[in-house]
CSV table of C-alpha atoms (C1' of nucleotides) in Angstrom, one decimal:
chain,number,residue,atom,x,y,z
A,23,MET,CA,-137.5,74.2,28.9
A,24,SER,CA,-134.6,74.9,31.2
A,25,HIS,CA,-131.5,77.1,31.2
A,26,THR,CA,-128.0,76.0,32.0
A,27,TYR,CA,-125.0,78.2,32.9
A,28,LYS,CA,-121.4,77.4,33.7
A,29,TYR,CA,-121.5,79.2,37.1
A,30,PRO,CA,-124.4,79.5,39.5
A,31,ARG,CA,-126.4,82.6,39.2
A,32,ALA,CA,-128.4,84.6,41.7
A,33,ALA,CA,-132.1,85.1,41.1
A,34,LEU,CA,-133.2,88.7,40.6
A,35,THR,CA,-136.2,90.4,42.0
A,36,VAL,CA,-137.6,93.9,42.3
A,37,ASP,CA,-139.5,95.2,45.4
A,38,CYS,CA,-141.4,98.4,45.7
A,39,VAL,CA,-142.0,100.6,48.7
A,40,VAL,CA,-145.2,102.4,47.8
A,41,PHE,CA,-145.9,105.5,49.8
A,42,GLY,CA,-149.3,107.1,50.2
A,43,PHE,CA,-150.6,110.0,52.2
A,44,ASP,CA,-154.0,110.3,53.7
A,45,GLU,CA,-155.4,112.3,56.6
A,46,SER,CA,-152.1,113.5,57.7
A,47,GLU,CA,-150.4,110.2,57.9
A,48,LEU,CA,-147.7,108.7,55.7
A,49,LYS,CA,-148.5,105.1,54.7
A,50,VAL,CA,-146.9,102.2,53.0
A,51,LEU,CA,-148.8,99.7,50.9
A,52,LEU,CA,-148.1,96.0,51.8
A,53,ILE,CA,-149.4,92.7,50.5
A,54,GLN,CA,-149.9,89.5,52.3
A,55,ARG,CA,-147.8,86.7,50.9
A,56,ALA,CA,-149.8,83.9,49.4
A,57,LEU,CA,-146.9,81.5,49.2
A,58,ASP,CA,-144.0,80.3,51.2
A,59,PRO,CA,-141.5,81.4,52.3
A,60,PHE,CA,-143.2,83.8,54.8
A,61,LYS,CA,-146.6,82.7,53.7
A,62,GLY,CA,-149.2,84.9,55.4
A,63,LYS,CA,-146.7,87.5,56.4
A,64,TRP,CA,-146.8,91.1,55.1
A,65,ALA,CA,-144.3,92.0,52.5
A,66,LEU,CA,-143.5,94.6,49.8
A,67,PRO,CA,-145.1,94.2,46.4
A,68,GLY,CA,-142.5,92.7,44.0
A,69,GLY,CA,-141.3,89.7,42.2
A,70,PHE,CA,-138.9,88.2,39.8
A,71,VAL,CA,-137.4,90.2,36.9
A,72,HIS,CA,-137.9,88.7,33.5
A,73,VAL,CA,-134.8,88.3,31.5
A,74,ASN,CA,-135.9,90.6,28.7
A,75,GLU,CA,-137.4,93.6,30.7
A,76,THR,CA,-135.7,96.5,32.4
A,77,LEU,CA,-135.7,96.9,36.1
A,78,ASP,CA,-138.1,99.8,35.8
A,79,ASP,CA,-140.4,97.7,33.7
A,80,ALA,CA,-140.3,94.9,36.1
A,81,ALA,CA,-141.1,97.1,39.0
A,82,ARG,CA,-144.1,98.6,37.2
A,83,ARG,CA,-145.3,95.2,36.0
A,84,GLU,CA,-145.2,93.8,39.5
A,85,LEU,CA,-146.9,96.8,41.0
A,86,THR,CA,-149.8,96.5,38.5
A,87,GLU,CA,-150.1,92.8,39.0
A,88,GLU,CA,-150.1,92.9,42.8
A,89,THR,CA,-151.8,96.2,43.6
A,90,GLY,CA,-153.4,97.4,40.4
A,91,LEU,CA,-151.3,100.6,40.4
A,92,LYS,CA,-150.2,102.1,37.1
A,93,ASP,CA,-148.5,105.3,36.0
A,94,VAL,CA,-147.0,106.1,39.3
A,95,PHE,CA,-143.9,108.0,40.3
A,96,LEU,CA,-141.2,105.3,40.6
A,97,GLU,CA,-137.5,105.5,41.2
A,98,GLN,CA,-134.8,103.0,41.9
A,99,LEU,CA,-133.7,103.0,45.5
A,100,PHE,CA,-130.9,100.5,46.3
A,101,THR,CA,-130.0,97.0,45.5
A,102,PHE,CA,-130.1,94.6,48.5
A,103,GLY,CA,-127.7,91.7,48.1
A,104,ALA,CA,-127.0,90.1,51.5
A,105,VAL,CA,-126.2,86.5,50.9
A,106,ASN,CA,-128.9,85.0,53.1
A,107,ARG,CA,-131.7,87.5,52.6
A,108,ASP,CA,-133.8,84.8,51.1
A,109,PRO,CA,-133.9,81.4,52.8
A,110,ARG,CA,-134.3,79.5,49.5
A,111,GLU,CA,-131.3,80.6,47.6
A,112,ARG,CA,-129.3,83.7,46.6
A,113,VAL,CA,-131.8,86.4,45.6
A,114,LEU,CA,-131.0,90.0,44.9
A,115,SER,CA,-133.6,92.6,45.2
A,116,VAL,CA,-133.4,95.9,43.3
A,117,ALA,CA,-135.6,98.0,45.6
A,118,HIS,CA,-137.7,100.9,44.2
A,119,TYR,CA,-139.9,103.4,45.9
A,120,ALA,CA,-143.2,104.8,44.5
A,121,LEU,CA,-145.3,107.8,45.4
A,122,VAL,CA,-149.0,107.5,44.7
A,123,LYS,CA,-152.0,109.6,45.2
A,124,GLN,CA,-154.2,107.5,47.5
A,125,LYS,CA,-157.4,108.6,45.9
A,126,ASP,CA,-156.2,107.3,42.6
A,127,TYR,CA,-155.6,104.0,44.2
A,128,GLN,CA,-159.0,103.6,45.9
A,129,ALA,CA,-160.8,102.7,42.7
A,130,LYS,CA,-158.3,100.0,41.6
A,131,ALA,CA,-158.0,98.6,45.1
A,132,ALA,CA,-161.5,97.2,45.0
A,133,THR,CA,-160.9,95.2,41.8
A,134,ASP,CA,-157.3,94.1,41.7
A,135,ALA,CA,-155.7,94.1,45.1
A,136,ALA,CA,-157.7,92.1,47.5
A,137,ASN,CA,-154.8,91.4,49.8
A,138,ALA,CA,-153.1,94.8,49.7
A,139,GLU,CA,-153.4,97.1,52.6
A,140,TRP,CA,-152.1,100.5,53.7
A,141,PHE,CA,-150.2,100.8,57.0
A,142,PRO,CA,-148.9,103.9,58.7
A,143,VAL,CA,-145.1,104.0,58.5
A,144,SER,CA,-145.0,104.3,62.2
A,145,MET,CA,-147.1,101.1,62.7
A,146,LEU,CA,-145.8,98.6,60.3
A,147,PRO,CA,-146.3,94.9,61.0
A,148,LYS,CA,-143.4,92.5,61.0
A,149,LEU,CA,-142.2,92.1,57.4
A,150,ALA,CA,-140.9,89.2,55.4
A,151,PHE,CA,-137.3,88.9,54.3
A,152,ASP,CA,-135.3,92.1,54.8
A,153,HIS,CA,-138.2,94.3,53.8
A,154,ALA,CA,-138.1,96.3,57.0
A,155,ASP,CA,-134.6,97.4,56.0
A,156,ILE,CA,-135.8,98.3,52.6
A,157,VAL,CA,-138.7,100.4,54.0
A,158,ALA,CA,-136.3,102.2,56.4
A,159,THR,CA,-133.9,103.0,53.5
A,160,ALA,CA,-136.8,104.2,51.4
A,161,LEU,CA,-138.1,106.5,54.2
A,162,THR,CA,-134.6,108.0,54.6
A,163,ARG,CA,-134.4,108.6,50.9
A,164,LEU,CA,-137.8,110.2,50.8
A,165,GLN,CA,-137.0,112.5,53.7
A,166,GLY,CA,-133.8,113.6,52.0
A,167,LYS,CA,-135.3,114.0,48.5
A,168,VAL,CA,-138.5,115.8,49.4
A,169,ARG,CA,-136.4,118.7,50.6
A,170,TYR,CA,-134.7,119.5,47.3
A,171,GLN,CA,-137.1,118.1,44.8
A,172,PRO,CA,-140.8,118.8,44.4
A,173,ILE,CA,-141.8,115.1,44.6
A,174,GLY,CA,-144.2,115.6,47.5
A,175,PHE,CA,-146.9,116.6,45.0
A,176,GLU,CA,-146.9,113.0,43.7
A,177,LEU,CA,-148.6,112.1,47.0
A,178,LEU,CA,-151.3,114.7,46.9
A,179,PRO,CA,-154.3,115.0,44.6
A,180,PRO,CA,-154.0,117.4,41.7
A,181,LYS,CA,-155.9,120.0,43.6
A,182,PHE,CA,-154.8,120.6,47.2
A,183,THR,CA,-154.7,123.2,49.9
A,184,LEU,CA,-151.7,124.7,51.5
A,185,SER,CA,-152.6,123.0,54.8
A,186,GLU,CA,-152.6,119.6,53.1
A,187,LEU,CA,-149.2,120.3,51.6
A,188,GLN,CA,-147.9,121.4,55.0
A,189,HIS,CA,-149.3,118.3,56.8
A,190,LEU,CA,-147.7,116.1,54.1
A,191,TYR,CA,-144.2,117.7,54.8
A,192,GLU,CA,-144.7,117.4,58.5
A,193,ALA,CA,-145.6,113.7,58.2
A,194,ILE,CA,-142.6,112.9,56.0
A,195,LEU,CA,-140.1,114.9,57.9
A,196,GLU,CA,-141.6,114.1,61.3
A,197,THR,CA,-141.4,117.7,62.5
A,198,ALA,CA,-143.8,120.6,63.1
A,199,LEU,CA,-143.5,123.5,60.6
A,200,ASP,CA,-144.5,127.1,61.1
A,201,LYS,CA,-147.6,127.9,59.1
A,202,ARG,CA,-146.7,131.4,58.0
A,203,ASN,CA,-143.1,130.6,57.1
A,204,PHE,CA,-144.1,127.5,55.2
A,205,ARG,CA,-146.7,129.3,53.1
A,206,LYS,CA,-144.3,132.2,52.4
A,207,LYS,CA,-141.6,129.8,51.2
A,208,VAL,CA,-143.6,127.4,49.0
A,209,GLN,CA,-145.5,130.3,47.4
A,210,GLY,CA,-142.3,132.1,46.9
A,211,PHE,CA,-141.2,129.6,44.3
A,212,GLY,CA,-144.1,130.7,42.1
A,213,LEU,CA,-144.9,127.1,41.3
A,214,LEU,CA,-148.3,126.9,43.0
A,215,VAL,CA,-151.2,128.1,40.9
A,216,PRO,CA,-154.3,129.2,42.9
A,217,LEU,CA,-157.4,127.8,41.3
A,218,ASP,CA,-160.9,129.3,41.1
A,219,GLU,CA,-162.1,126.8,43.6
A,220,THR,CA,-162.1,126.3,47.3
A,221,GLN,CA,-162.3,123.3,49.4
A,222,MET,CA,-165.1,123.3,51.9
A,223,ILE,CA,-164.9,120.6,54.6
A,224,GLY,CA,-165.8,121.0,58.2
A,225,ARG,CA,-167.4,124.0,59.8
A,226,HIS,CA,-164.8,126.6,59.2
A,227,ARG,CA,-163.5,128.9,56.5
A,228,PRO,CA,-163.0,127.2,53.1
A,229,ALA,CA,-159.5,126.7,51.9
A,230,GLN,CA,-158.0,127.9,48.6
A,231,LEU,CA,-157.1,125.1,46.3
A,232,PHE,CA,-153.8,125.1,44.3
A,233,ARG,CA,-152.2,122.9,41.7
A,234,PHE,CA,-148.5,122.4,41.2
A,235,ASP,CA,-147.2,123.8,37.9
A,236,ALA,CA,-145.0,121.0,36.7
A,237,ASP,CA,-144.3,122.5,33.3
A,238,LYS,CA,-143.0,125.7,34.9
A,239,TYR,CA,-140.8,123.7,37.2
A,240,LYS,CA,-139.2,121.8,34.3
A,241,LYS,CA,-138.4,125.0,32.6
A,242,LEU,CA,-136.9,126.5,35.7
A,243,LYS,CA,-134.9,123.4,36.5
A,244,LYS,CA,-133.3,123.6,33.1
A,245,ARG,CA,-132.1,127.1,33.9
A,246,GLY,CA,-130.5,125.9,37.1
A,247,PHE,CA,-133.3,126.6,39.5
A,248,ASN,CA,-133.2,124.7,42.8
A,249,PHE,CA,-136.4,123.8,44.7
A,250,GLU,CA,-135.4,123.7,48.3
A,251,LEU,CA,-137.7,123.5,51.2
B,19,MET,CA,-120.1,71.4,36.6
B,20,SER,CA,-123.0,73.4,35.4
B,21,HIS,CA,-126.1,75.0,36.9
B,22,THR,CA,-129.6,74.7,35.6
B,23,TYR,CA,-132.7,76.8,36.3
B,24,LYS,CA,-136.3,76.8,35.2
B,25,TYR,CA,-136.2,80.4,33.8
B,26,PRO,CA,-133.3,82.2,32.2
B,27,ARG,CA,-131.3,84.4,34.5
B,28,ALA,CA,-129.4,87.6,34.0
B,29,ALA,CA,-125.7,87.6,34.8
B,30,LEU,CA,-124.6,89.9,37.6
B,31,THR,CA,-121.6,92.2,37.7
B,32,VAL,CA,-120.3,95.0,39.8
B,33,ASP,CA,-118.4,98.0,38.3
B,34,CYS,CA,-116.5,100.7,40.2
B,35,VAL,CA,-116.0,104.3,39.4
B,36,VAL,CA,-112.8,105.1,41.2
B,37,PHE,CA,-112.2,108.8,41.8
B,38,GLY,CA,-108.8,110.2,42.6
B,39,PHE,CA,-107.5,113.8,43.0
B,40,ASP,CA,-104.1,115.0,42.0
B,41,GLU,CA,-102.7,118.4,41.2
B,42,SER,CA,-106.1,120.1,41.2
B,43,GLU,CA,-107.7,117.6,38.9
B,44,LEU,CA,-110.4,115.0,39.5
B,45,LYS,CA,-109.6,111.7,37.9
B,46,VAL,CA,-111.1,108.3,37.2
B,47,LEU,CA,-109.2,105.1,37.2
B,48,LEU,CA,-109.8,103.0,34.1
B,49,ILE,CA,-108.5,99.7,32.9
B,50,GLN,CA,-108.0,98.5,29.4
B,51,ARG,CA,-110.0,95.4,28.5
B,52,ALA,CA,-108.0,92.3,27.8
B,53,LEU,CA,-110.9,90.3,26.3
B,54,ASP,CA,-113.8,90.7,24.0
B,55,PRO,CA,-116.3,92.3,24.0
B,56,PHE,CA,-114.7,95.7,23.7
B,57,LYS,CA,-111.2,94.2,23.8
B,58,GLY,CA,-108.6,97.0,24.0
B,59,LYS,CA,-111.2,99.6,25.0
B,60,TRP,CA,-111.1,101.5,28.3
B,61,ALA,CA,-113.6,100.4,30.9
B,62,LEU,CA,-114.4,100.6,34.6
B,63,PRO,CA,-112.8,98.0,36.8
B,64,GLY,CA,-115.4,95.3,37.7
B,65,GLY,CA,-116.5,91.8,37.0
B,66,PHE,CA,-118.9,89.0,37.9
B,67,VAL,CA,-120.4,88.6,41.3
B,68,HIS,CA,-119.8,85.2,42.9
B,69,VAL,CA,-123.0,83.6,44.1
B,70,ASN,CA,-121.8,83.5,47.7
B,71,GLU,CA,-120.4,87.0,48.2
B,72,THR,CA,-122.2,90.3,48.9
B,73,LEU,CA,-122.2,93.1,46.4
B,74,ASP,CA,-119.8,95.1,48.5
B,75,ASP,CA,-117.4,92.2,48.8
B,76,ALA,CA,-117.6,91.6,45.0
B,77,ALA,CA,-116.8,95.2,44.3
B,78,ARG,CA,-113.8,95.2,46.7
B,79,ARG,CA,-112.5,91.9,45.3
B,80,GLU,CA,-112.6,93.1,41.8
B,81,LEU,CA,-111.0,96.4,42.7
B,82,THR,CA,-108.1,94.5,44.3
B,83,GLU,CA,-107.8,92.1,41.5
B,84,GLU,CA,-107.8,94.6,38.8
B,85,THR,CA,-106.2,97.7,40.3
B,86,GLY,CA,-104.5,96.5,43.5
B,87,LEU,CA,-106.6,98.9,45.6
B,88,LYS,CA,-107.7,97.9,49.1
B,89,ASP,CA,-109.5,99.4,52.1
B,90,VAL,CA,-111.0,102.3,50.1
B,91,PHE,CA,-114.1,104.3,50.6
B,92,LEU,CA,-116.8,102.4,48.6
B,93,GLU,CA,-120.5,102.9,48.2
B,94,GLN,CA,-123.2,101.5,46.0
B,95,LEU,CA,-124.3,103.9,43.3
B,96,PHE,CA,-127.0,102.5,41.1
B,97,THR,CA,-128.0,99.3,39.3
B,98,PHE,CA,-127.8,99.5,35.5
B,99,GLY,CA,-130.2,97.1,33.9
B,100,ALA,CA,-130.8,98.1,30.3
B,101,VAL,CA,-131.6,95.0,28.4
B,102,ASN,CA,-128.9,95.4,25.7
B,103,ARG,CA,-126.2,97.0,27.7
B,104,ASP,CA,-124.0,93.9,27.1
B,105,PRO,CA,-123.9,92.6,23.6
B,106,ARG,CA,-123.4,89.0,24.8
B,107,GLU,CA,-126.5,88.5,27.0
B,108,ARG,CA,-128.5,90.1,29.7
B,109,VAL,CA,-126.0,91.4,32.3
B,110,LEU,CA,-126.9,93.7,35.2
B,111,SER,CA,-124.3,95.9,36.7
B,112,VAL,CA,-124.5,97.1,40.3
B,113,ALA,CA,-122.3,100.2,40.0
B,114,HIS,CA,-120.3,101.5,42.9
B,115,TYR,CA,-118.1,104.5,43.4
B,116,ALA,CA,-114.8,104.6,45.3
B,117,LEU,CA,-112.7,107.5,46.6
B,118,VAL,CA,-109.0,106.9,47.0
B,119,LYS,CA,-106.0,108.9,48.0
B,120,GLN,CA,-103.9,108.9,44.9
B,121,LYS,CA,-100.7,108.6,46.8
B,122,ASP,CA,-101.8,105.4,48.5
B,123,TYR,CA,-102.4,104.1,45.0
B,124,GLN,CA,-99.0,104.9,43.5
B,125,ALA,CA,-97.2,102.1,45.3
B,126,LYS,CA,-99.6,99.4,44.4
B,127,ALA,CA,-99.9,100.6,40.8
B,128,ALA,CA,-96.5,99.5,39.9
B,129,THR,CA,-97.0,95.9,41.0
B,130,ASP,CA,-100.6,95.0,40.4
B,131,ALA,CA,-102.2,97.2,37.8
B,132,ALA,CA,-100.2,97.3,34.7
B,133,ASN,CA,-103.1,98.2,32.5
B,134,ALA,CA,-104.8,100.7,34.8
B,135,GLU,CA,-104.6,104.4,34.2
B,136,TRP,CA,-106.0,107.7,35.6
B,137,PHE,CA,-107.9,110.0,33.3
B,138,PRO,CA,-109.2,113.4,34.1
B,139,VAL,CA,-113.0,113.3,34.3
B,140,SER,CA,-113.1,116.0,31.7
B,141,MET,CA,-111.0,114.0,29.2
B,142,LEU,CA,-112.2,110.5,29.4
B,143,PRO,CA,-111.7,108.2,26.4
B,144,LYS,CA,-114.6,106.4,24.8
B,145,LEU,CA,-115.7,103.7,27.3
B,146,ALA,CA,-117.0,100.2,26.8
B,147,PHE,CA,-120.6,99.2,27.4
B,148,ASP,CA,-122.7,101.9,29.2
B,149,HIS,CA,-119.7,102.9,31.3
B,150,ALA,CA,-119.9,106.5,30.3
B,151,ASP,CA,-123.4,106.7,31.8
B,152,ILE,CA,-122.1,105.1,34.9
B,153,VAL,CA,-119.3,107.6,35.3
B,154,ALA,CA,-121.8,110.5,34.7
B,155,THR,CA,-124.1,109.1,37.4
B,156,ALA,CA,-121.2,108.7,39.8
B,157,LEU,CA,-120.0,112.3,39.2
B,158,THR,CA,-123.5,113.7,39.8
B,159,ARG,CA,-123.7,111.6,43.0
B,160,LEU,CA,-120.3,112.8,44.2
B,161,GLN,CA,-121.1,116.4,43.5
B,162,GLY,CA,-124.3,116.1,45.5
B,163,LYS,CA,-122.9,114.1,48.4
B,164,VAL,CA,-119.7,116.1,48.9
B,165,ARG,CA,-121.8,119.1,49.9
B,166,TYR,CA,-123.4,117.5,52.9
B,167,GLN,CA,-121.0,114.8,53.9
B,168,PRO,CA,-117.3,115.1,54.7
B,169,ILE,CA,-116.3,112.5,52.1
B,170,GLY,CA,-113.9,114.8,50.2
B,171,PHE,CA,-111.2,113.9,52.8
B,172,GLU,CA,-111.1,110.4,51.4
B,173,LEU,CA,-109.5,111.9,48.3
B,174,LEU,CA,-106.8,113.8,50.2
B,175,PRO,CA,-103.8,112.5,52.0
B,176,PRO,CA,-104.1,112.4,55.8
B,177,LYS,CA,-102.3,115.7,56.1
B,178,PHE,CA,-103.4,118.4,53.7
B,179,THR,CA,-103.5,122.2,53.4
B,180,LEU,CA,-106.6,124.3,53.1
B,181,SER,CA,-105.7,125.2,49.6
B,182,GLU,CA,-105.6,121.6,48.6
B,183,LEU,CA,-109.0,121.1,50.2
B,184,GLN,CA,-110.4,124.1,48.4
B,185,HIS,CA,-108.9,123.0,45.0
B,186,LEU,CA,-110.5,119.6,45.6
B,187,TYR,CA,-113.9,121.1,46.1
B,188,GLU,CA,-113.5,123.4,43.1
B,189,ALA,CA,-112.5,120.4,41.0
B,190,ILE,CA,-115.5,118.3,42.1
B,191,LEU,CA,-118.1,121.1,42.0
B,192,GLU,CA,-116.6,122.7,38.9
B,193,THR,CA,-116.8,126.2,40.3
B,194,ALA,CA,-114.5,128.7,41.8
B,195,LEU,CA,-114.8,129.3,45.5
B,196,ASP,CA,-113.9,132.4,47.5
B,197,LYS,CA,-110.8,131.7,49.6
B,198,ARG,CA,-111.7,133.6,52.7
B,199,ASN,CA,-115.3,132.4,52.8
B,200,PHE,CA,-114.2,128.8,52.2
B,201,ARG,CA,-111.6,128.8,55.0
B,202,LYS,CA,-114.0,130.5,57.4
B,203,LYS,CA,-116.6,127.9,56.8
B,204,VAL,CA,-114.6,124.7,56.9
B,205,GLN,CA,-112.7,125.9,59.9
B,206,GLY,CA,-116.0,126.8,61.6
B,207,PHE,CA,-117.0,123.2,61.9
B,208,GLY,CA,-114.1,122.5,64.2
B,209,LEU,CA,-113.3,119.3,62.5
B,210,LEU,CA,-109.9,120.4,61.0
B,211,VAL,CA,-107.0,119.9,63.4
B,212,PRO,CA,-103.9,122.1,62.7
B,213,LEU,CA,-100.8,120.1,62.9
B,214,ASP,CA,-97.3,121.1,64.1
B,215,GLU,CA,-96.1,120.9,60.5
B,216,THR,CA,-96.1,123.0,57.4
B,217,GLN,CA,-95.9,122.0,53.8
B,218,MET,CA,-93.1,123.8,51.9
B,219,ILE,CA,-93.4,123.4,48.2
B,220,GLY,CA,-92.5,126.0,45.7
B,221,ARG,CA,-90.9,129.4,46.4
B,222,HIS,CA,-93.5,130.9,48.5
B,223,ARG,CA,-94.8,130.9,52.1
B,224,PRO,CA,-95.2,127.4,53.5
B,225,ALA,CA,-98.8,126.2,54.2
B,226,GLN,CA,-100.2,125.0,57.5
B,227,LEU,CA,-101.1,121.3,57.4
B,228,PHE,CA,-104.4,119.9,58.8
B,229,ARG,CA,-105.9,116.6,59.5
B,230,PHE,CA,-109.6,115.8,59.5
B,231,ASP,CA,-110.9,114.7,62.9
B,232,ALA,CA,-113.1,111.7,61.9
B,233,ASP,CA,-113.8,110.7,65.5
B,234,LYS,CA,-115.1,114.1,66.4
B,235,TYR,CA,-117.3,114.0,63.3
B,236,LYS,CA,-118.8,110.7,64.2
B,237,LYS,CA,-119.7,112.0,67.7
B,238,LEU,CA,-121.2,115.2,66.3
B,239,LYS,CA,-123.2,113.3,63.7
B,240,LYS,CA,-124.8,111.2,66.4
B,241,ARG,CA,-126.0,114.4,68.1
B,242,GLY,CA,-127.6,115.5,64.8
B,243,PHE,CA,-124.8,117.7,63.6
B,244,ASN,CA,-124.9,118.4,59.8
B,245,PHE,CA,-121.8,119.0,57.8
B,246,GLU,CA,-122.8,121.3,55.0
B,247,LEU,CA,-120.5,123.1,52.6
C,13,DT,C1',-86.3,142.4,44.9
C,14,DC,C1',-89.5,139.7,42.7
C,15,DA,C1',-92.8,136.0,42.0
C,16,DA,C1',-96.1,133.0,44.0
C,17,DA,C1',-99.1,131.1,47.1
C,18,DA,C1',-100.5,131.6,52.2
C,19,DG,C1',-103.1,134.0,55.3
C,20,DT,C1',-106.6,137.2,57.3
C,21,DG,C1',-111.8,140.8,58.7
C,22,DT,C1',-115.5,143.6,57.7
C,23,DT,C1',-119.6,145.1,55.3
C,24,DC,C1',-123.7,144.1,53.1
C,25,DT,C1',-127.4,141.4,51.6
C,26,DT,C1',-130.2,137.6,52.0
C,27,DG,C1',-132.8,134.1,53.9
C,28,DA,C1',-134.4,131.8,58.3
C,29,DT,C1',-136.9,132.1,62.5
C,30,DA,C1',-140.2,133.6,65.8
C,31,DC,C1',-144.5,135.1,66.8
C,32,DA,C1',-150.5,136.6,67.3
C,33,DC,C1',-154.6,138.0,65.6
C,34,DC,C1',-158.7,138.3,62.4
C,35,DC,C1',-161.7,135.6,58.8
C,36,DA,C1',-165.2,132.7,56.9
C,37,DT,C1',-168.0,129.0,57.7
C,38,DG,C1',-171.4,125.2,59.9
C,39,DC,C1',-173.7,124.0,63.7
D,28,DG,C1',-172.3,133.0,69.1
D,29,DC,C1',-168.9,129.7,69.2
D,30,DA,C1',-165.8,126.3,67.7
D,31,DT,C1',-162.7,125.2,63.9
D,32,DG,C1',-159.2,125.6,60.7
D,33,DG,C1',-157.9,129.4,57.0
D,34,DG,C1',-155.3,133.2,56.2
D,35,DT,C1',-151.9,137.1,56.8
D,36,DG,C1',-147.0,140.6,58.1
D,37,DT,C1',-143.1,142.3,60.7
D,38,DA,C1',-139.0,142.4,63.4
D,39,DT,C1',-134.9,139.9,64.7
D,40,DC,C1',-131.0,137.1,63.9
D,41,DA,C1',-127.8,134.2,61.4
D,42,DA,C1',-125.5,132.8,57.5
D,43,DG,C1',-123.8,133.7,52.7
D,44,DA,C1',-121.5,136.8,49.4
D,45,DA,C1',-118.3,140.2,48.1
D,46,DC,C1',-114.1,142.1,48.5
D,47,DA,C1',-107.9,143.6,48.9
D,48,DC,C1',-104.0,143.7,51.2
D,49,DT,C1',-99.9,141.8,54.0
D,50,DT,C1',-96.8,137.7,54.9
D,51,DT,C1',-93.4,134.3,54.0
D,52,DT,C1',-90.5,131.9,51.4
D,53,DG,C1',-87.0,130.5,47.2
D,54,DA,C1',-84.7,131.9,43.5
DNA sequence: TCAAAAGTGTTCTTGATACACCCATGC
DNA sequence: GCATGGGTGTATCAAGAACACTTTTGA
């Protein structure tokens, strides 16, 4: 079965910049293309949008198919529409970015995503299409958004230490932060709940674990509260 | 001539939320639809993207065709892809927003845009499709962006008074601002150049005219300067 | 002389920055 | 006992908020 239109139409894809954080490095999940064009090259997970699914649905479906990821934080980023961005024909890409907890991902990785791999943002390989532009745009967006929205927690496990949180912000913003000032500020929001557990790794004092109180944040946000790092 | 594809394809449009400012009110430019669906209803200027033009080009072309506007500040906003947003078939809209100096527009309005009209953002008529959502998204973006980028000047004539600038910010942000603090702050950036002219309207003291020094801003921005209101 | 908007400084409060030492643990 | 990261408080400085009166013009 085929489909005929009066005027030529662009093809429509979604692509996802998946960010992860591990051991004080911000990473991006890439897949190795199995088909031409750019066969063998690294690229963002993504693919064609079905005519009866939303952009968000398409992005999530492609993520699951290509990387095994489900139920992640996902947001639309920008639509890339340069005329020759795909050598075959006119193809638009509605780019998204996702934030995932790397540990959640480990389990799925083994089964679903044989050819997916994490790369540090500072050491990306050459990417297919205009995907390098897309990653750059996503990084800029992440750097901007992490300062006034508590989305960083999407990159951390549910229980985390203040040092982990600080290292995350330092990795994203590419700056060093003062330990005491950082702790004062993030604890000042009253959104970090200390748990009855500590994390004991390495031969030094164990660290207090916290969780982010998402419910409390939602309530505060409704009353005009502004998270600002 | 017709075009055939293996899988069905969504149609692709651009729509523009054109903001203007006049007499202390923020306005949006709407056109009255000449054709079904939603014939006679007010809607955003916009239309189908040609297969060989960029999204930006398409948005500018449609703006010129439907409203006579040219050379305006224009930025991509968000891509709206709900499956049933157009009753005819699947149609995506890559929404943009534009900022125009209303006086620039007056001249063209007479000739080109018989059925275009400005509406205060607070008193919009019912809009076609999901255009009300698009306007709401654009307004939120404008409110966010105006605080850390000097885009407000795009809505003012080249020569303006500090009161006009303040009223603009008050209209966009929907808050009252303190006159002395506002002046102190905007003049503190050193980006407003006082002119040898004053504006004399009404029976009261004439106001100093300023222009925005865009060149200086560009240079400062490169050195990491941050405009922040 | 009155109405109407333009213009102008200081005080107070708040948040940002800078900075150094003791603590708990494993080896 | 020593190396390692965890944890804590204060003093200074800069920016934001609050606030009222004089000036210039046209009618």
